[in-house]
Every structure is written in structure tokens, then in C-alpha cells.
XYZ file of C-alpha atoms in Angstrom:
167
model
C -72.914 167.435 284.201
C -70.142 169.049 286.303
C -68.577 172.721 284.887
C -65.241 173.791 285.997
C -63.750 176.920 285.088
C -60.688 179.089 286.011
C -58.939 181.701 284.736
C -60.551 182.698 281.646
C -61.706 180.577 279.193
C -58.753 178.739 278.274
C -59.592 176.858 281.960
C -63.305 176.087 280.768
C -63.456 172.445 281.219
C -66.788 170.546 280.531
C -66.641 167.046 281.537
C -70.460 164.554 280.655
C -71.746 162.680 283.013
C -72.290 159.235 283.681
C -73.872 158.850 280.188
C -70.390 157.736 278.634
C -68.583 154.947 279.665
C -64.684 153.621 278.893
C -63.764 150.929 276.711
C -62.495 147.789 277.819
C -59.020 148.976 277.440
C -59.917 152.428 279.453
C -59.971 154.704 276.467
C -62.858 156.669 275.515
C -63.512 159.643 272.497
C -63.997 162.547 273.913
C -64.521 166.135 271.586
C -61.579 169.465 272.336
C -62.570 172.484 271.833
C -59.237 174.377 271.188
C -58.568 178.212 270.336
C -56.326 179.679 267.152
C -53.217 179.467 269.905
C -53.915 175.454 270.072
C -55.583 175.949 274.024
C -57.944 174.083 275.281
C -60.821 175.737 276.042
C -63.265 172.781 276.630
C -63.691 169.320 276.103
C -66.371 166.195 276.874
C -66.814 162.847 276.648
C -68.052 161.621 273.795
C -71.414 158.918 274.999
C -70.577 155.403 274.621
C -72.397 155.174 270.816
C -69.224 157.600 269.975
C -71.812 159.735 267.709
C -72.630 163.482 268.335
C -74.002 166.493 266.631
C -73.224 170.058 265.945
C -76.129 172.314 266.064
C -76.286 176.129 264.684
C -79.469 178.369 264.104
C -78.553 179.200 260.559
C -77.823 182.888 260.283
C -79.845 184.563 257.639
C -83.227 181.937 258.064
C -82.195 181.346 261.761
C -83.568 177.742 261.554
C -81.766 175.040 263.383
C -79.339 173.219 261.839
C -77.525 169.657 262.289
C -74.644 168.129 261.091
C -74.243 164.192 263.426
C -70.553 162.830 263.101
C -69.331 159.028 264.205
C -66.395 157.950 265.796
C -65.601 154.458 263.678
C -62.196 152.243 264.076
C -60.433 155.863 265.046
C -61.981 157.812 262.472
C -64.037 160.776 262.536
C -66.714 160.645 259.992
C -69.499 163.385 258.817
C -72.884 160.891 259.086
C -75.852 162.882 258.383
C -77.090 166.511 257.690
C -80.184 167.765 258.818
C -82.078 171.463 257.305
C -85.660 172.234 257.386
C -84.721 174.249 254.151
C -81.325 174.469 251.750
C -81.240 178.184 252.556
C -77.798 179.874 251.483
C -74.769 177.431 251.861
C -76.914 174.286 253.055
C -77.935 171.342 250.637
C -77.221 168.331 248.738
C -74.608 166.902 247.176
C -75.015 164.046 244.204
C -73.033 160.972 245.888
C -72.767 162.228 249.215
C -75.431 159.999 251.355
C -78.448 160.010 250.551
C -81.791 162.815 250.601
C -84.534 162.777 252.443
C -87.395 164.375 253.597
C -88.123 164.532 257.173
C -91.785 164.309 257.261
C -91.804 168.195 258.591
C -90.926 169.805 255.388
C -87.587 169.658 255.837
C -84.324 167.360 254.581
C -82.431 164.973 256.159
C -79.090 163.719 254.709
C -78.250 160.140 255.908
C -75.777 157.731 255.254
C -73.178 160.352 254.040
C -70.090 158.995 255.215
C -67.751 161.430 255.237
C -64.137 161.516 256.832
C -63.282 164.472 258.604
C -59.385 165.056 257.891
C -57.214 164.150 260.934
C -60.311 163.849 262.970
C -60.066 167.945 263.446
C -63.218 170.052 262.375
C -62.392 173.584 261.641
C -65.273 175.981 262.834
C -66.137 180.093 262.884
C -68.121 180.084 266.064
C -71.022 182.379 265.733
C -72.798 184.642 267.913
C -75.545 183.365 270.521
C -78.249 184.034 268.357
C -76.398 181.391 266.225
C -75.789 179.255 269.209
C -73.455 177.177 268.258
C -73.429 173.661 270.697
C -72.021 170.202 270.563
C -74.979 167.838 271.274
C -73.941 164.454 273.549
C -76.710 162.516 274.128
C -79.012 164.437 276.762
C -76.013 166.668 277.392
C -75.138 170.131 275.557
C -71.676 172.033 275.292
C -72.672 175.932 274.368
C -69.815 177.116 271.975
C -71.028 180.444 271.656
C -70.789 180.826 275.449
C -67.443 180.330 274.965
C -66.040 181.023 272.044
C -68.065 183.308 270.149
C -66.691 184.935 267.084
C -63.808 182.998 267.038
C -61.917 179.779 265.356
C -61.911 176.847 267.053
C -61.197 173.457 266.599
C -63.318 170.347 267.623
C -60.765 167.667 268.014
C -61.600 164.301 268.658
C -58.980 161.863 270.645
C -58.936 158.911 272.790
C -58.325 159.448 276.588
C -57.637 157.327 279.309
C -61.104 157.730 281.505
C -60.154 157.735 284.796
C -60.393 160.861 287.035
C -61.341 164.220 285.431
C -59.497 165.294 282.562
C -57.769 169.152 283.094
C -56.143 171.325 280.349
């Protein structure tokens, strides 16, 4: 997975692997990571299934935390939460997908199918010990590395795939 950075963060770029692959038309998803000032600070391919996860250690409990989004027909949509407890600001909502338990004590929310406004996530980043990371397959993108206590936002688009993609 190669890292290139430059001149601050704004010239992070994070580019995965051979695990993702274009479309037939040359297009893939890949996730931005872009400050307050609308700079990108990151991005990655997203792997050919289109589906990724943020992860967070929660930050009262510090258990790990993880909320899996799908690209579908050019829509971002929230697919499934995952908690080993509904500590403060984590549980379930009647309608929204449906509860689980995850055979280790914990919950699983699957099937929740929810669309994520202009395909844009808003997110606080939190310090490393909450470790905030974008999950792509086998490959990780460390948010609090690079953006800790700050607003970001994860912003999926479609790319052409050829060559590396700079800010």
C-alpha cells in the first residue's frame, strides 16, 4: 500500500493496492478525506465490492466500534452497525435494519440501509486513543494520524483509475 506525503498534511495521499480494481468503463469509488477548508488530505480506493467500514474505539467504554457503508448504483448507503455494548450514543433504532447479537455479547445491526446525504459523511476525528480508520479490505487509512481533533469529510466519488491520483 504505497504512502505519499508532502508538505503537510493537505499532501497526504493514500492510494490501496492492487486489491481494487476499475470498472469496465475505468471508473472506480474511491473515499476523500477533506479538511473544514475543502483540502484533500487523503484518499483510497475503495476494493472492488465498493463496501468499507469506519472503525472508532468508543470514547468513554473504549470498545471498538463499526459502522460498514456500500457504494450501490452511485449511492452511498449506511449498511450495518456493529457495538459489543449500546454504551452512550450507540444503539438501535425501531425500523432501521435489523438487531442482532453477535454471538460475543455484543450487537450487530444489519440490513440498515441507510443513504448517506450527497454521499458526504461528516466526522469529528478523535484522538489516537480513539483511532479513528477507514477499513478497505486488508488495508487501513489511520484518520487520527492525520486529522486528529478535527472535521473532516469522507467523500465518496468515482475516478478514472489510471495512474495515481494527486490532490
Amino acid at each position: 500500500m504505497p504512502i505519499r506525503t508532502g508538505v503537510g498534511l493537505a499532501m497526504l495521499l493514500w492510494a490501496v493496492g492492487p486489491t481494487a480494481t476499475a470498472g469496465e468503463d475505468g471508473q472506480s469509488w474511491w473515499v476523500e478525506v477533506l479538511s473544514e477548508q475543502n483540502t484533500l488530505l487523503a484518499q483510497a480506493r475503495l476494493p472492488e465490492s465498493n463496501e468499507w467500514c469506519l472503525l472508532w474505539n468508543h470514547s468513554v467504554q473504549g470498545f471498538p466500534v463499526a459502522d460498514c457503508f456500500r457504494v450501490t448504483e452511485g449511492q452511498l448507503f449506511l449498511d450495518s452497525s456493529h457495538t459489543p455494548d449500546f454504551a452512550a450514543g450507540l444503539g438501535y433504532i425501531e425500523g432501521r435494519g435489523r438487531l442482532e447479537s453477535d454471538q460475543n455479547h455484543g450487537y450487530r445491526i444489519e440490513d440498515m440501509n441507510v443513504p448517506i446525504a450527497g454521499n458526504v459523511l461528516p466526522l469529528r476525528v478523535g484522538s489516537n486513543a480513539v483511532r479513528h480508520r477507514v477499513q478497505l479490505g486488508d488495508d487501513t487509512l489511520e484518520l487520527s494520524d492525520i486529522a486528529a481533533h478535527r472535521r473532516v469529510d469522507l467523500r465518496i466519488t468515482q475516478k478514472r483509475s489510471e495512474g495515481t491520483q494527486h490532490p
